[in-house]
CSV table of C-alpha atoms in Angstrom, one decimal:
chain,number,residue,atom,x,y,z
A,165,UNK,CA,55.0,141.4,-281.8
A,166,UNK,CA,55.3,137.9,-281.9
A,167,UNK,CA,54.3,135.2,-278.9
A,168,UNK,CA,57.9,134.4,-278.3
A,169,UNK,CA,59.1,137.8,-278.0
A,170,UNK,CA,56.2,137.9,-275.2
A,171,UNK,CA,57.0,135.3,-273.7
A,172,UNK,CA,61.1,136.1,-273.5
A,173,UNK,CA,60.1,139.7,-272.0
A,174,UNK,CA,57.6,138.2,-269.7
A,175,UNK,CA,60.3,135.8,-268.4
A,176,UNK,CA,63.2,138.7,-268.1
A,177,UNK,CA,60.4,140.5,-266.5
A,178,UNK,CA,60.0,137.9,-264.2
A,179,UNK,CA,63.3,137.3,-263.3
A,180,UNK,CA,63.8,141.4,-263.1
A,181,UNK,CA,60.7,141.2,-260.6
A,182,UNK,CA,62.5,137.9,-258.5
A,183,UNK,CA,65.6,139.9,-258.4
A,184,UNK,CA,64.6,143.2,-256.6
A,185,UNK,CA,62.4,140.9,-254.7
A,186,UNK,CA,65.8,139.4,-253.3
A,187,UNK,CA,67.3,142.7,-253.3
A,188,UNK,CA,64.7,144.2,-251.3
A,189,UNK,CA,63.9,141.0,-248.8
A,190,UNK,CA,68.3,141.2,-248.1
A,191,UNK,CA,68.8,142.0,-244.0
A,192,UNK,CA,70.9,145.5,-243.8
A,193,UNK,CA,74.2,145.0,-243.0
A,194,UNK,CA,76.0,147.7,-240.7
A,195,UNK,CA,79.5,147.8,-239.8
A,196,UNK,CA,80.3,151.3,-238.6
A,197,UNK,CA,79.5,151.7,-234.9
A,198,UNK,CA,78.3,155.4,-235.5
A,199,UNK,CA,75.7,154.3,-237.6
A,200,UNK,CA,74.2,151.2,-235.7
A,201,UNK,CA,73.8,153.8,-232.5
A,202,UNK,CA,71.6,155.7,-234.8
A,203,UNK,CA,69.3,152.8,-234.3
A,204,UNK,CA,67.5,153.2,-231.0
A,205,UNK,CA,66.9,149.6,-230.3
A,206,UNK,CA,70.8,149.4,-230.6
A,207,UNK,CA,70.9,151.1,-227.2
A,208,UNK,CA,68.3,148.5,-225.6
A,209,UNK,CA,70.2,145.3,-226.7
A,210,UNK,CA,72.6,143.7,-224.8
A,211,UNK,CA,73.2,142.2,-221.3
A,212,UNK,CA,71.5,143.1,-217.9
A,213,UNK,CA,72.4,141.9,-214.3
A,214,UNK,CA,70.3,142.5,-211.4
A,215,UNK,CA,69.9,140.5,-207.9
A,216,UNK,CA,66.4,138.1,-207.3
A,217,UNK,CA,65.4,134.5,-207.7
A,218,UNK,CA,63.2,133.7,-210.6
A,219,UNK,CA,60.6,132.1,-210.5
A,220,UNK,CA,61.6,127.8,-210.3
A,221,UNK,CA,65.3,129.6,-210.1
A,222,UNK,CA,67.6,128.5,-207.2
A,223,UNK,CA,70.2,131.4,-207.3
A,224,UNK,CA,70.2,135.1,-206.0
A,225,UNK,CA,71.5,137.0,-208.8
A,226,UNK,CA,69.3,137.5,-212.4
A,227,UNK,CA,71.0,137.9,-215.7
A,228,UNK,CA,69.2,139.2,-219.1
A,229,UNK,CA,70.2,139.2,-222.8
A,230,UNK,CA,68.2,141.2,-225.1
A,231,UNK,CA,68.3,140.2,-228.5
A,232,UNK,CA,67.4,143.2,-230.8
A,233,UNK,CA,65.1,141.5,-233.8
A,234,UNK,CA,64.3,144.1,-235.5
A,235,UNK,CA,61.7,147.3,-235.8
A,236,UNK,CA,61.7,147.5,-232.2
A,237,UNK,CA,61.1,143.4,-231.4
A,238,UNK,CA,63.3,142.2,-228.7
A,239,UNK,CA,64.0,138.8,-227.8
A,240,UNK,CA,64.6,138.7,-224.0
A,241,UNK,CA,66.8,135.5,-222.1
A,242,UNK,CA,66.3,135.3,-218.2
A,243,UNK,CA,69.5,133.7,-216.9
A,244,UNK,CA,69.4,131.8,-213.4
A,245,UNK,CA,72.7,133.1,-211.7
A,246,UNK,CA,73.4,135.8,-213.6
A,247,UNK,CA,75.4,136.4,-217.3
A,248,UNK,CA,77.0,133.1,-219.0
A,249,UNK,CA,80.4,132.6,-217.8
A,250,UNK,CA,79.9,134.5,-214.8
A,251,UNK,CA,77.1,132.7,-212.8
A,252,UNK,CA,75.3,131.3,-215.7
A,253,UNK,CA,76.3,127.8,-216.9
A,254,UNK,CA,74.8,125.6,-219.7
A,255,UNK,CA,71.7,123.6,-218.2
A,256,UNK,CA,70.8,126.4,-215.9
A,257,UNK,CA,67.6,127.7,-216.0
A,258,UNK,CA,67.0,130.1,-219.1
A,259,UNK,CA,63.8,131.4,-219.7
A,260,UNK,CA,62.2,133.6,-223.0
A,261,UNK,CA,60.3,136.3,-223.0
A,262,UNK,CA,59.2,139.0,-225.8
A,263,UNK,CA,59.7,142.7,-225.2
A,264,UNK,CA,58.4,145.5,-228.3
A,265,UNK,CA,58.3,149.0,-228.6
A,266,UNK,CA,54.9,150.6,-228.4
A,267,UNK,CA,53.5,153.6,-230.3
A,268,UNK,CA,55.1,156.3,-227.5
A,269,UNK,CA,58.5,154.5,-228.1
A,270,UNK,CA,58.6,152.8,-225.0
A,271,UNK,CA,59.9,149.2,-224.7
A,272,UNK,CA,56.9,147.4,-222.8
A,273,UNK,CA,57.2,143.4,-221.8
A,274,UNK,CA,53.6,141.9,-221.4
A,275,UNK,CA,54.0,138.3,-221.8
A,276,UNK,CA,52.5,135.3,-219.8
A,277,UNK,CA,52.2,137.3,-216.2
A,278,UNK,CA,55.5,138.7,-216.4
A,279,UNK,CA,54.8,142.5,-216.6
A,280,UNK,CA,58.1,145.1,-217.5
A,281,UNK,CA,59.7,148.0,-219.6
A,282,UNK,CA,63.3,148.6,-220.4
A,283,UNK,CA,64.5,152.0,-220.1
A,284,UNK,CA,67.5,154.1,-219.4
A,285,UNK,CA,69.4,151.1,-218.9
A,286,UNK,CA,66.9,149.6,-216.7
A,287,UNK,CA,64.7,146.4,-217.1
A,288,UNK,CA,62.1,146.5,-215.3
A,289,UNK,CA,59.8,143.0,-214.6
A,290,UNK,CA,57.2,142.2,-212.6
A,291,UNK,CA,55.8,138.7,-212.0
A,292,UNK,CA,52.5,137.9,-209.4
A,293,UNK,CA,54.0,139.9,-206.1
A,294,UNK,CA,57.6,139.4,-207.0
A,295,UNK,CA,59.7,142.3,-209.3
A,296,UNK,CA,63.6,142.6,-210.1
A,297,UNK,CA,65.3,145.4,-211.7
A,298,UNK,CA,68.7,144.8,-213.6
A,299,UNK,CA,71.3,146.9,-215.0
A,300,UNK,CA,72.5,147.4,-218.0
A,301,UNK,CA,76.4,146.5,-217.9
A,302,UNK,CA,79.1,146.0,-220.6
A,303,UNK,CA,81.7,143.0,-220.8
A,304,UNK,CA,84.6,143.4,-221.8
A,305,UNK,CA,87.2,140.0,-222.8
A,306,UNK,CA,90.2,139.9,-220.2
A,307,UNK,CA,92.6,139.7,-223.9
A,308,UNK,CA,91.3,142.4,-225.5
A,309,UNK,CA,94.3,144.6,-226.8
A,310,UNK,CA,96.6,141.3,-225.5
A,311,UNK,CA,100.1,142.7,-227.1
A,312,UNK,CA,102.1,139.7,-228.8
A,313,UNK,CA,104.6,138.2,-226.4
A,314,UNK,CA,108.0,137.4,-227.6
A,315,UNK,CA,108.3,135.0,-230.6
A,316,UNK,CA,104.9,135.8,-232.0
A,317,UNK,CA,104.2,136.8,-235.5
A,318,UNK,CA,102.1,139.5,-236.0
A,319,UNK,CA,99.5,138.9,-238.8
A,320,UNK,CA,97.9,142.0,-238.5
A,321,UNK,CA,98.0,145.0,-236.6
A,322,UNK,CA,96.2,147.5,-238.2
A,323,UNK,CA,99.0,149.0,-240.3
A,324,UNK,CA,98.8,146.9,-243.4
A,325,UNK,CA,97.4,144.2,-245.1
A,326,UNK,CA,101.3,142.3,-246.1
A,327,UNK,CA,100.2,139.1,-244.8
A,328,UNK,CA,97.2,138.7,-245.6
A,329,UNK,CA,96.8,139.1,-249.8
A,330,UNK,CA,93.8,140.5,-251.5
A,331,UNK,CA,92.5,142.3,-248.2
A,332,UNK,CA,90.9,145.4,-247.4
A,333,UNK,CA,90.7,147.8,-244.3
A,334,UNK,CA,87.4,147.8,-242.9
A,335,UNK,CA,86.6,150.3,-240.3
A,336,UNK,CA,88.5,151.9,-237.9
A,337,UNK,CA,92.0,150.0,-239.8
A,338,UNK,CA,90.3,146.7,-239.0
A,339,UNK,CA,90.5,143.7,-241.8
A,340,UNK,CA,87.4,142.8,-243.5
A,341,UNK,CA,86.5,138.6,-243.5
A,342,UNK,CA,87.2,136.6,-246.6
A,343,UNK,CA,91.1,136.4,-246.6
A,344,UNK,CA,93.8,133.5,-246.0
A,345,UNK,CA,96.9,134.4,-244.5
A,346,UNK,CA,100.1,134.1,-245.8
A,347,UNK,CA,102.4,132.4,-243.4
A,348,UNK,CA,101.6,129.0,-243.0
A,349,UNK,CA,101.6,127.3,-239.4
A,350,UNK,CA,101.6,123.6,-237.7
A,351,UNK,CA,101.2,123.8,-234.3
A,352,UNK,CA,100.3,127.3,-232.8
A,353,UNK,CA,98.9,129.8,-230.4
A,354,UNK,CA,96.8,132.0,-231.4
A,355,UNK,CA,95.4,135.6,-231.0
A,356,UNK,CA,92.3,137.2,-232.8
A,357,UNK,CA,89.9,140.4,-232.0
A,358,UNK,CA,86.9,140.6,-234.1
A,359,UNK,CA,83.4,142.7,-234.3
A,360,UNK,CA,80.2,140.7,-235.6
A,361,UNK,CA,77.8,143.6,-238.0
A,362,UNK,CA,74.5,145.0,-236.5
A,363,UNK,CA,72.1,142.7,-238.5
A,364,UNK,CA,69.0,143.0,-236.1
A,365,UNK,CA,66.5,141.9,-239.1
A,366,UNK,CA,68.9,138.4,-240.4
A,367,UNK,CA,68.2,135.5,-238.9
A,368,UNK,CA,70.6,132.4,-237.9
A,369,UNK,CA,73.5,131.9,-240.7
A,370,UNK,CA,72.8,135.0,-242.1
A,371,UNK,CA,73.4,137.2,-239.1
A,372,UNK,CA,76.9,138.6,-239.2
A,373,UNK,CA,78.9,134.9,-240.6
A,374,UNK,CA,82.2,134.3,-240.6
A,375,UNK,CA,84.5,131.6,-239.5
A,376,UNK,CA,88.1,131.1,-238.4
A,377,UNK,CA,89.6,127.6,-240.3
A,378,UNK,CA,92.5,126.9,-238.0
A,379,UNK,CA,95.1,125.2,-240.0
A,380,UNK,CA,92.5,126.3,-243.0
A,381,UNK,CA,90.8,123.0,-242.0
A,382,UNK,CA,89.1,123.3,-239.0
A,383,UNK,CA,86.6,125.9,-238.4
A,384,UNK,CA,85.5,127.7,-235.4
A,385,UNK,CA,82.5,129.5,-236.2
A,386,UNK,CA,82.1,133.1,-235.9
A,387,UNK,CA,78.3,134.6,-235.9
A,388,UNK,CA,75.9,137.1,-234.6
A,389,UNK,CA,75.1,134.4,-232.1
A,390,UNK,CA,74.1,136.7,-228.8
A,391,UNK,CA,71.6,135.4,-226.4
A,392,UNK,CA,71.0,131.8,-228.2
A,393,UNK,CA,71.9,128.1,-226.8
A,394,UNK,CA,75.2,127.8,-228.0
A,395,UNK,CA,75.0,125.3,-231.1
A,396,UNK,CA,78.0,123.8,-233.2
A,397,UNK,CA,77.1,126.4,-235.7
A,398,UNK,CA,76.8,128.9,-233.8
A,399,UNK,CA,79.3,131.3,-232.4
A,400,UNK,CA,82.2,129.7,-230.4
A,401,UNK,CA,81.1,125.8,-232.2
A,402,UNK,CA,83.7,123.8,-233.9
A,403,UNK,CA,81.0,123.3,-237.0
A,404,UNK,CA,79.8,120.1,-237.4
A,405,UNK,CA,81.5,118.8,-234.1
A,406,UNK,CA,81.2,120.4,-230.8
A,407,UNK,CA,78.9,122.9,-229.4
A,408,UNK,CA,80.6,125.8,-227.2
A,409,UNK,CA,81.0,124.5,-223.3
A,410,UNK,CA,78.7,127.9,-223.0
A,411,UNK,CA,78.0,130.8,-225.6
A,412,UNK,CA,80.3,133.7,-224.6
A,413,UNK,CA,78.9,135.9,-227.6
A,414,UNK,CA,78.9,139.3,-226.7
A,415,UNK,CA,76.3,141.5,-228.4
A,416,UNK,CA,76.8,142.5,-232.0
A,417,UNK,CA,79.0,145.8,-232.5
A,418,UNK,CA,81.3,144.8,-229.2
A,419,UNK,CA,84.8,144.2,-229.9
A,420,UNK,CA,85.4,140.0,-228.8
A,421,UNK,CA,88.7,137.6,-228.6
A,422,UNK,CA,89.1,134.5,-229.6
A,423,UNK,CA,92.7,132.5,-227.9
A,424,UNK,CA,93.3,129.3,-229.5
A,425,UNK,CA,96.0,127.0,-228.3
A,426,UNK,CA,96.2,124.3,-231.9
A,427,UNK,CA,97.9,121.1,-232.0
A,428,UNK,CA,98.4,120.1,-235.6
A,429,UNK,CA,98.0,116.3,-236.6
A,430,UNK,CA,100.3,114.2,-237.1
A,431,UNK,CA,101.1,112.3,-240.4
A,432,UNK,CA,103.4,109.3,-241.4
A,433,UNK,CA,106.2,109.4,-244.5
A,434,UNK,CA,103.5,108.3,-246.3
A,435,UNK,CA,100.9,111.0,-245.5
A,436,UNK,CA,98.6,108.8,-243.2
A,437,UNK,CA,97.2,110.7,-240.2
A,438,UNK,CA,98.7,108.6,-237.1
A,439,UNK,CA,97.3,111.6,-234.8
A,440,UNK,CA,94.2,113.5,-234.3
A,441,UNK,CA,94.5,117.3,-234.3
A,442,UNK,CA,94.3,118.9,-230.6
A,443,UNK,CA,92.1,122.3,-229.8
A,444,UNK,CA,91.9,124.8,-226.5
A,445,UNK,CA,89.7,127.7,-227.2
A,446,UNK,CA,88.9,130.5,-225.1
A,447,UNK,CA,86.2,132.7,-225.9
A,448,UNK,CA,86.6,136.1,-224.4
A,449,UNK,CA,88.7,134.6,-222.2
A,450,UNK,CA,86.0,131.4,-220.8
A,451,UNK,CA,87.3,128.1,-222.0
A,452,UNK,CA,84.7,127.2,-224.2
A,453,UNK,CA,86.6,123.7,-226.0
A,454,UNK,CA,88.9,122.2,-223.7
A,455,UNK,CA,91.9,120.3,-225.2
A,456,UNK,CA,89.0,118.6,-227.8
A,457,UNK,CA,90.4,116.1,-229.7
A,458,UNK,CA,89.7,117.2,-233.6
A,459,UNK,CA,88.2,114.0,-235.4
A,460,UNK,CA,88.0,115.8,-238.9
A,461,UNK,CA,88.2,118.5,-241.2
A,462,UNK,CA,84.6,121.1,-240.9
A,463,UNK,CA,83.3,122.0,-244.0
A,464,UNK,CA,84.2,125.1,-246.3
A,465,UNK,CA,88.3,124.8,-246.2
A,466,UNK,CA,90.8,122.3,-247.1
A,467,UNK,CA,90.3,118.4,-246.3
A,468,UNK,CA,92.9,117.0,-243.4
A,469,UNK,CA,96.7,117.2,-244.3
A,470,UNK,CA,99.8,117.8,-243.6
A,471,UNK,CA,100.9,121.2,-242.7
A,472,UNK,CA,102.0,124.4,-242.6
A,473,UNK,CA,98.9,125.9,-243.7
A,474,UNK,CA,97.7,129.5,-243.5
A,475,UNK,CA,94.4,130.6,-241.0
A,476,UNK,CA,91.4,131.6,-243.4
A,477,UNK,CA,89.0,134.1,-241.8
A,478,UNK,CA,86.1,133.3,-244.1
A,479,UNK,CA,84.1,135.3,-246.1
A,480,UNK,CA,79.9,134.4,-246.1
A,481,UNK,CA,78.3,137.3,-247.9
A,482,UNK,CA,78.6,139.3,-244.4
A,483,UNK,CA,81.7,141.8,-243.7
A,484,UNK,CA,82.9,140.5,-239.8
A,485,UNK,CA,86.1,142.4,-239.1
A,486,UNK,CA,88.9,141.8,-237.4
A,487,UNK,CA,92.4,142.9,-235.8
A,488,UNK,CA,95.2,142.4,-233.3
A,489,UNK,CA,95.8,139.3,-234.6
A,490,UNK,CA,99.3,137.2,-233.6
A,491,UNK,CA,100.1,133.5,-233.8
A,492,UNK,CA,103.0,131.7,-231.3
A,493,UNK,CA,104.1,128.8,-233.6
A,494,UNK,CA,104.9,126.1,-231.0
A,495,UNK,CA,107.4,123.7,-233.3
């Protein structure tokens, strides 16, 4: 056999080899519900509430989020107040601690003097001669189910895929990400539900991504962003240009809104922007953007133009899903 036959299979080897390596190194994606509570730290994940000052805290009521990471890791957020929106706002004191699951199964903090377990729907913490037990509880948005009011146009409802072409049901009659609607909008109201994957092992963009692209310009990010700071690429961010007033993520698996009140820009005869864009967004119904004035396009859809233009729920190699989703045009 000659060298370069040797070397040509040693290089399709290699790549062969760098290919399963990527293959095997990808996060597991699931969307169905039934199969993510077949993960046990499914059930430990998610938000706590309990009464107590923390330590340096100045309020009487304690709020966790545990982050599932993976294998039985848990990220766990101590909120001064309570749970974001409700007690807990951005600048309040937030403090990290790691939980894992030991060799009997049990989910054991010990951490830096704080001492705990979660359990039953119990977390359990002891620091020095103060201890707190919270809760486990379960949010639910204010709009969920929201039925279209007069006027609206219903994009989707579960019943077909007409508006939106090239889609596909995902589970439980909900649309899979990566589609563009057909109707095309200006200025609008508008109602979404979606459900971000259980990706306990991905990390940052790759944890459950999508994004809506209002006017298929602007983007309002949509991601697995549960327990972190709240950045402009995070869940509830306007990418690139605002950071959420406060993360309202729920956990991953929990059906969430978003309510989006758009001003289009304005444009001249000769298609010169003479106004920026406008942008209200409620995020499980907490204002999270309050009338913010849209300087430019996000990257990932269309530049800045004149409208209509249709509301792209993007695709990024994840499969977020979405329905009951309505849009009030307003001109």
């Amino acid at each position: 056999m000659s060298r370069a036959i040797l070397v040509g299979i040693g290089v399709l080897a290699t790549v062969a080899f760098w290919h399963s390596c990527q293959l095997l190194a990808a996060p597991r994606e699931v969307i169905e519900l039934e199969e993510a509570k077949a993960d046990p730290d499914f059930h430990v994940q998610g938000e706590y509430l309990g009464k107590g000052t923390l330590p340096e805290g100045k309020k009487d009521q304690v709020g966790a989020q545990v982050v599932a990471l993976g294998n039985g890791r848990f990220d766990v957020y101590l909120l001064d107040g309570g749970l974001p929106g409700e007690g807990w706002q951005r600048g309040d004191l937030r403090l990290r601690i790691r939980a894992e699951r030991n060799s009997e199964g049990k989910v054991i903090i010990e951490q830096d003097g704080w001492s705990g377990q979660i359990e039953d729907g119990r977390l359990r913490l002891t620091k020095g001669e103060k201890s707190w037990e919270l809760t486990k509880v379960e949010r639910k948005s204010p709009t969920l189910g929201a039925a279209p009011p007069e006027g609206a146009i219903v994009l989707f409802d579960g019943t077909n895929l007409d508006w939106f072409p090239g889609a596909h049901f995902g589970p439980e009659k909900s649309l899979m990400s990566g589609v563009l609607s057909k109707p095309a909008f200006n200025s609008c109201r508008i109602h979404l539900e979606f459900r971000l994957t259980w990706m306990p092992e991905a990390r940052g963009q790759a944890r459950s991504n999508s994004g809506v692209y209002v006017h298929n310009c602007y983007e309002l990010q949509v991601l697995d962003s549960f327990g972190l700071e709240g950045q402009d690429n995070e869940c509830g961010g306007l990418y690139s240009l605002k950071a959420p007033d406060v993360n309202m993520c729920l956990p991953p698996m929990t059906w969430q809104t978003y309510d989006i009140d758009f001003t289009a820009p304005k444009y001249d005869e000769s298609g010169k922007k003479i106004a920026n864009g406008r942008i209200t967004v409620r995020h499980n119904g907490v204002v999270i953007h309050d009338d913010y004035e849209l300087p430019r396009a996000t990257p990932g859809g269309q530049p800045e133009g004149p409208g209509p233009r249709g509301i792209q729920l993007q695709g990024h190699g994840c499969h977020v899903h979405y329905r009951n989703i309505w849009v009030v045009p307003k001109e």
